[in-house]
GROMACS .gro file of C-alpha atoms in nm:
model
  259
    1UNK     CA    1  -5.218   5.569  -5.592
    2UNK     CA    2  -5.586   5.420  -5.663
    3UNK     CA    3  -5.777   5.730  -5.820
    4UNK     CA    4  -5.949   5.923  -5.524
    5UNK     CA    5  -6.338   5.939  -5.576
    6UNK     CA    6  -6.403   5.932  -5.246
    7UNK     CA    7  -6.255   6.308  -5.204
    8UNK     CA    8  -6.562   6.389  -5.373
    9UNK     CA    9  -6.771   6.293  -5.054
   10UNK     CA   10  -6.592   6.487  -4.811
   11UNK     CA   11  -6.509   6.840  -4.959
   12UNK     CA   12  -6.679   7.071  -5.157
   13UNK     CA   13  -6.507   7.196  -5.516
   14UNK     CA   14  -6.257   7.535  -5.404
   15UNK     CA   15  -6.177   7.827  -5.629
   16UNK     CA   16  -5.769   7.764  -5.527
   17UNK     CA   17  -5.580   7.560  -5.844
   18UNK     CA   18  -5.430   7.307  -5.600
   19UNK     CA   19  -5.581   7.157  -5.318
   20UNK     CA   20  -5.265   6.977  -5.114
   21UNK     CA   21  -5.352   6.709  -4.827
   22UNK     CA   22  -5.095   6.675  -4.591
   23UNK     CA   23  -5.080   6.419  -4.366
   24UNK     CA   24  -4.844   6.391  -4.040
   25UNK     CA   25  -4.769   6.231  -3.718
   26UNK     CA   26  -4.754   6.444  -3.429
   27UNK     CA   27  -4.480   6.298  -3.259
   28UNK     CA   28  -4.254   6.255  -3.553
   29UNK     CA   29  -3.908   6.404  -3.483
   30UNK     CA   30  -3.899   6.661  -3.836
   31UNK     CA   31  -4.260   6.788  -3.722
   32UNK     CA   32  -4.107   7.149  -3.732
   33UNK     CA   33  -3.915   7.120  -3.992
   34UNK     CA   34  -4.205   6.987  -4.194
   35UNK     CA   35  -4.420   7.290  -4.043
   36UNK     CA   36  -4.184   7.552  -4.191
   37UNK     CA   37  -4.218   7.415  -4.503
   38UNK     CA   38  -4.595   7.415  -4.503
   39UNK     CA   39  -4.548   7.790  -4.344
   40UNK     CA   40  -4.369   7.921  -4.644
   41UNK     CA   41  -4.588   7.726  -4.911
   42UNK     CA   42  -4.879   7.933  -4.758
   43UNK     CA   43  -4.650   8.236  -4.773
   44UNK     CA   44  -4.522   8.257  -5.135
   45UNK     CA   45  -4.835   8.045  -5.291
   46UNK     CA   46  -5.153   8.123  -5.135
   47UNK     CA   47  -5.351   8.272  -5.359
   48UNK     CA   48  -5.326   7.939  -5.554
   49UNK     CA   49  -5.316   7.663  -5.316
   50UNK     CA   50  -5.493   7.544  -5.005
   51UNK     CA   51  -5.348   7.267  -4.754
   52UNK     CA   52  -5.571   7.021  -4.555
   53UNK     CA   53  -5.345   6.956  -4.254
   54UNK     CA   54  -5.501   6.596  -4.151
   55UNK     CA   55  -5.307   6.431  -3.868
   56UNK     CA   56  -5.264   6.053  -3.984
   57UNK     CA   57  -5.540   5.858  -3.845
   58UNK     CA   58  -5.340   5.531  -3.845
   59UNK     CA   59  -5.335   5.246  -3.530
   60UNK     CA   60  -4.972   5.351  -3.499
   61UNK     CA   61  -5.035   5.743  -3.482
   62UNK     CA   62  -5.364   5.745  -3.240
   63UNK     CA   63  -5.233   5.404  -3.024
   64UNK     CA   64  -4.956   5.742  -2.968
   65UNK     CA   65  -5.253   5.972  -2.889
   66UNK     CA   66  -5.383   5.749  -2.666
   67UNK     CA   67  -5.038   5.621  -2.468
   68UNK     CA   68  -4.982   5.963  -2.355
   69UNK     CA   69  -5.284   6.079  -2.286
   70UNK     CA   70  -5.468   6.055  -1.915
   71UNK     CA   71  -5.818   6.140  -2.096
   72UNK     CA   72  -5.972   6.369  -2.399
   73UNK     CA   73  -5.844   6.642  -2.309
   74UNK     CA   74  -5.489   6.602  -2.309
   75UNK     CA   75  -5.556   6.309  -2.636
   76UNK     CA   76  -5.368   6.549  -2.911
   77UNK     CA   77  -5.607   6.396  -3.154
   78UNK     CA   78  -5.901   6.474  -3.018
   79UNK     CA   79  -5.778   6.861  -2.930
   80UNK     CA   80  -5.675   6.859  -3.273
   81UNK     CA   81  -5.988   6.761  -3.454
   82UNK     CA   82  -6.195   6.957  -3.185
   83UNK     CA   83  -5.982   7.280  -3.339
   84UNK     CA   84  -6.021   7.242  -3.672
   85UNK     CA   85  -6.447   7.257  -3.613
   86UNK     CA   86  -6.358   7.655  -3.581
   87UNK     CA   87  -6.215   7.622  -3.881
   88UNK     CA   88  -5.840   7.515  -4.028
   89UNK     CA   89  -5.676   7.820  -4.001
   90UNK     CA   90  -5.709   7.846  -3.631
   91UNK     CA   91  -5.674   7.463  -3.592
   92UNK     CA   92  -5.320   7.457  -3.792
   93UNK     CA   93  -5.211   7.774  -3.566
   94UNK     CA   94  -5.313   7.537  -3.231
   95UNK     CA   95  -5.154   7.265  -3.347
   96UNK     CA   96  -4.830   7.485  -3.415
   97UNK     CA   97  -4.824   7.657  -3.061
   98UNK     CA   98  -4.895   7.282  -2.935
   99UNK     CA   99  -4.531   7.176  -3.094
  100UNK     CA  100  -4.374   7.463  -2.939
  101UNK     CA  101  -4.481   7.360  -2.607
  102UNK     CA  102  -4.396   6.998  -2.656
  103UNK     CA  103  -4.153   6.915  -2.917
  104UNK     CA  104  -3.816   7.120  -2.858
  105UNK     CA  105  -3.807   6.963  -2.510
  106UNK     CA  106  -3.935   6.636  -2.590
  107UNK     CA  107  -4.200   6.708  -2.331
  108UNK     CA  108  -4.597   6.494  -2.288
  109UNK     CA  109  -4.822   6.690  -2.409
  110UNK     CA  110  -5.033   6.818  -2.081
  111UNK     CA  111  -5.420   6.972  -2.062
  112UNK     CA  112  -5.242   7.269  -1.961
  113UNK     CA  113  -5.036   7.276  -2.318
  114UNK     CA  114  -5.394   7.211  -2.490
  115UNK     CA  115  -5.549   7.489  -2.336
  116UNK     CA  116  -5.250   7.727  -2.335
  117UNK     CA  117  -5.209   7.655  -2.706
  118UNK     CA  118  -5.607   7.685  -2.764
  119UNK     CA  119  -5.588   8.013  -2.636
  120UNK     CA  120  -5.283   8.117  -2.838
  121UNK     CA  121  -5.493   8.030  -3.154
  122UNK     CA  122  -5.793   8.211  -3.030
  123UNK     CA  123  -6.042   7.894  -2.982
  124UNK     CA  124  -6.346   7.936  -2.827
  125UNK     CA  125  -6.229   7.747  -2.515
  126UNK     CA  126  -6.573   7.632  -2.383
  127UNK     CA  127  -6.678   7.483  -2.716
  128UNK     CA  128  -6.310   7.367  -2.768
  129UNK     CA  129  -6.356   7.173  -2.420
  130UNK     CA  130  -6.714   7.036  -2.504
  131UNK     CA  131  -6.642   6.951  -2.847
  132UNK     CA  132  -6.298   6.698  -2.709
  133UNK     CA  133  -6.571   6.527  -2.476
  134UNK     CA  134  -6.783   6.457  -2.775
  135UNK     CA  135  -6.854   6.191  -2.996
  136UNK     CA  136  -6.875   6.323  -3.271
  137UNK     CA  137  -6.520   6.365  -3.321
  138UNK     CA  138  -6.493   5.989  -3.351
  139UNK     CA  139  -6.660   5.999  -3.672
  140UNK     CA  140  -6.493   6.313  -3.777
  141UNK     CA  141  -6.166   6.069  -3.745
  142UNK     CA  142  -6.352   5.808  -3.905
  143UNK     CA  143  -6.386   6.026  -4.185
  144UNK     CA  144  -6.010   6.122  -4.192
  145UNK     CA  145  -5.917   5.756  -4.190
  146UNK     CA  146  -6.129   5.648  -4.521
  147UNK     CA  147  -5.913   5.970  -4.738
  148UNK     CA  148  -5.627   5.825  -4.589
  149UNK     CA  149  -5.694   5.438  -4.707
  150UNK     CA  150  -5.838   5.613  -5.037
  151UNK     CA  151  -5.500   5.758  -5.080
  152UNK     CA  152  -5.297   5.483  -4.983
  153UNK     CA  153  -5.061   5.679  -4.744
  154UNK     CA  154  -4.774   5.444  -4.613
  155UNK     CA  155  -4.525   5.685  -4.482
  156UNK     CA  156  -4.544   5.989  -4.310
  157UNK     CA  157  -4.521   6.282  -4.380
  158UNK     CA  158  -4.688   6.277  -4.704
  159UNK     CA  159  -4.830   6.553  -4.913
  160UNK     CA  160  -5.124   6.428  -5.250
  161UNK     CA  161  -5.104   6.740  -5.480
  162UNK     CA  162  -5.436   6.737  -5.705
  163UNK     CA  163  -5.492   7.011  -5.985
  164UNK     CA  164  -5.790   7.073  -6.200
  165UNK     CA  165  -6.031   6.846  -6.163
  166UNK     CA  166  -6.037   6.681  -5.818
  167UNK     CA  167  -6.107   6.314  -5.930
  168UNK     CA  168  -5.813   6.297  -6.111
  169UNK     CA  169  -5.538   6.110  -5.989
  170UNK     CA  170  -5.313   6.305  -5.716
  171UNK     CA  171  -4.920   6.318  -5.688
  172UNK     CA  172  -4.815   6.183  -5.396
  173UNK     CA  173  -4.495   6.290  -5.225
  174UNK     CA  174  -4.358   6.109  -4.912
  175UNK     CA  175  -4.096   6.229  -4.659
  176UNK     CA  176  -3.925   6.522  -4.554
  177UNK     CA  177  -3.811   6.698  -4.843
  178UNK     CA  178  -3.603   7.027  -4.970
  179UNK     CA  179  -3.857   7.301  -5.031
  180UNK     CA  180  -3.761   7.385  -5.406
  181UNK     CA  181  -3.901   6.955  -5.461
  182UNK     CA  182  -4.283   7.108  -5.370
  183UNK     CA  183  -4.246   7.445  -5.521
  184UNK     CA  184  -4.111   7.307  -5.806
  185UNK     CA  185  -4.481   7.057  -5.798
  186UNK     CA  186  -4.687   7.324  -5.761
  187UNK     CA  187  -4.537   7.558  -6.076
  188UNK     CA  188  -4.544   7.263  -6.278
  189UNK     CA  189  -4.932   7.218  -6.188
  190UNK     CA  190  -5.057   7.563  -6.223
  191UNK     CA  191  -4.842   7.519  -6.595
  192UNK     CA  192  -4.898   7.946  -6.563
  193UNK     CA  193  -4.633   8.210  -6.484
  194UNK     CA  194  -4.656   8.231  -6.080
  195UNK     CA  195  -4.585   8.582  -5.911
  196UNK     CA  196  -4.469   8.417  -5.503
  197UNK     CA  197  -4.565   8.672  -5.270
  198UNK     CA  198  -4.313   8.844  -5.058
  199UNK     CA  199  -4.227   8.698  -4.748
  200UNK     CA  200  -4.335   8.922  -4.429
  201UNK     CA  201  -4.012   9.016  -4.213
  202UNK     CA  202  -3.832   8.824  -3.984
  203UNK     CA  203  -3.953   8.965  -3.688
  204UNK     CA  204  -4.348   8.943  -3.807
  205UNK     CA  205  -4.244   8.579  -3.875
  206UNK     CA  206  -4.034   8.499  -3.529
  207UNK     CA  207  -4.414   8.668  -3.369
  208UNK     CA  208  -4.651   8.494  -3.569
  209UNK     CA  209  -4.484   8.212  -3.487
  210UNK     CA  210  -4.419   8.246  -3.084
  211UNK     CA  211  -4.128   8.008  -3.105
  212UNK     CA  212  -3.923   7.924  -3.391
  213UNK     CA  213  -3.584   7.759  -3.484
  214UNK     CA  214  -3.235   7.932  -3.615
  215UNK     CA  215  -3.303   7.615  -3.906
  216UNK     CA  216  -3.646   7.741  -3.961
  217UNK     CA  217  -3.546   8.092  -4.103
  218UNK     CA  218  -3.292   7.971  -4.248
  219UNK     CA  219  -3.522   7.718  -4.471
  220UNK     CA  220  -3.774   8.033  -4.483
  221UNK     CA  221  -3.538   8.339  -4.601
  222UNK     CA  222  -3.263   8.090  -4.801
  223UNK     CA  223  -3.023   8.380  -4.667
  224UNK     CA  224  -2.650   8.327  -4.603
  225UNK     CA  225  -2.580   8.248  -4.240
  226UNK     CA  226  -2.380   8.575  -4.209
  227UNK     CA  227  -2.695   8.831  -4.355
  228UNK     CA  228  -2.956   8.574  -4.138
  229UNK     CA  229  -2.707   8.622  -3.801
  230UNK     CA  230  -2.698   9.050  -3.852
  231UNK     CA  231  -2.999   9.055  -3.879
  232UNK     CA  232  -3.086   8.826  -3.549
  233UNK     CA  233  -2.815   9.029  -3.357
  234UNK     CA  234  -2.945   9.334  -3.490
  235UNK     CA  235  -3.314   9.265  -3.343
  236UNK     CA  236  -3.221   9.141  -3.030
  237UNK     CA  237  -2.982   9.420  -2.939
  238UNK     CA  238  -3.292   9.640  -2.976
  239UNK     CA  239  -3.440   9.379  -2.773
  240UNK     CA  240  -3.738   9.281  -3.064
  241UNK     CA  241  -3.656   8.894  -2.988
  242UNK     CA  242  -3.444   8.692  -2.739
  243UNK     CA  243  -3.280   8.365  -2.784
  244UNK     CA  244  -3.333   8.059  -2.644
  245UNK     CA  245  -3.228   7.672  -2.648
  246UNK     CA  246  -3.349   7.317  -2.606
  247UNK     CA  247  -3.066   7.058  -2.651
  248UNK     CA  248  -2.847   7.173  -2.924
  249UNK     CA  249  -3.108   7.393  -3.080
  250UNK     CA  250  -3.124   7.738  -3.098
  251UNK     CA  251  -3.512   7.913  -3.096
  252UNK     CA  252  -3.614   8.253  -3.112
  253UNK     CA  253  -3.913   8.446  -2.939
  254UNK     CA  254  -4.061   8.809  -2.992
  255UNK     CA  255  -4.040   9.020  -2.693
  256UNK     CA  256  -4.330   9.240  -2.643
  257UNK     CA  257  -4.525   9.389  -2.884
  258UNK     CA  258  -4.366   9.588  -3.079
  259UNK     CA  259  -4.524   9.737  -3.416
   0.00000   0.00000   0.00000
């Protein structure tokens, strides 16, 4: 990968060690697999990390946008980049509830999804709304497209690990892989003894997360499938969570609100 100078232009130096770019399609099959991984890096590593979720601004990727789209507000780039203006956090929590509407049923993604899923994440829904009609966002993509030339991203998904100094050149990792591969990056970066925080329970988890695969905590806890099962029969016989499924997958939702 050429070095990156152009990072420079777009982001302002960050106290975390390792700033991670991660760059996906929307549609792509292993979107929710991909999103549990990014889920548990923020879990056990974020006092020393902080991920840029960009959604690849390639022909291929936005002709997609576009095909299933009736106008900007259904266009999941658009909603996507009109999100992240109230900041990443909120726009990578939007984009999740988006996948949960769309993705286990293979559904198109609908204004009503957008706005459900805006909601969910606790947008400002009028400036969401005028911020997808505006043309500003254009640019904004613009902007996404020249760090994703810059990095030379061919396949998706693909995560660019920099450390230290942000011109330096960043390590580029392409595809879905097994979660110990990025941990195993990031411990090598820091080169200090890491202390991974605790991960919250599975029923904070299964809530945070409205809607969320049998595969999913099983990549997130690493438990045997006997201890992970208990425990799933155990909180929906006290009726925390319910199952559900889509196909041949199995899902789990929070029932209530129980503290």
């Amino acid at each position: 990968m050429k070095e990156s100078n152009v990072i420079s232009l777009f982001f302002d130096p960050v106290d975390y060690k390792i700033e991670i770019y991660y760059f996906f399609d929307p549609f792509s099959k292993d979107i929710l697999k991909m999103e549990a991984i990014i889920n548990k890096l923020l879990l056990e590593y974020g006092d020393y990390i902080r991920i840029n979720k960009i959604l690849a601004p390639s022909l291929k990727v936005l002709t997609k946008c576009q095909a299933q789209s009736t106008s900007n507000v259904d266009n999941i780039a658009l909603a996507y980049k009109a999100a992240e203006i109230q900041g990443r956090n909120r726009a990578r929590k939007f984009m999740r509830f988006l996948h949960n509407r769309i993705t286990p049923t293979h559904s198109v993604c609908t204004k009503e999804n957008i706005i459900d899923s805006a909601e969910l994440a606790r947008l400002d829904i009028d400036a969401f709304i005028d911020e997808m009609q505006s043309e500003s966002l254009h640019t904004l993509l613009k902007r996404d497209l020249a760090l994703y030339r810059e990095m030379d991203i061919e396949d998706l998904p693909t995560l660019v690990f920099f450390s230290g100094d942000i011109e330096e050149e960043g390590l580029k990792i392409e595809g879905v892989n097994d979660y110990f591969i990025y941990s195993y990056i990031i411990h090598e970066l820091l080169e200090i003894d890491v202390q991974k925080k605790a991960l919250p329970n599975i029923y904070d988890y299964i809530k945070n997360n409205e809607l969320v695969s049998i595969e999913e905590l099983k990549m997130i806890y690493d438990w045997n499938e006997k201890d992970l099962n208990n425990e799933l029969n155990k909180l929906q016989f006290t009726q925390y969570i319910h199952s559900v499924t889509h196909g041949n997958n199995i899902y789990f939702e929070a029932i209530g609100n129980h503290v």
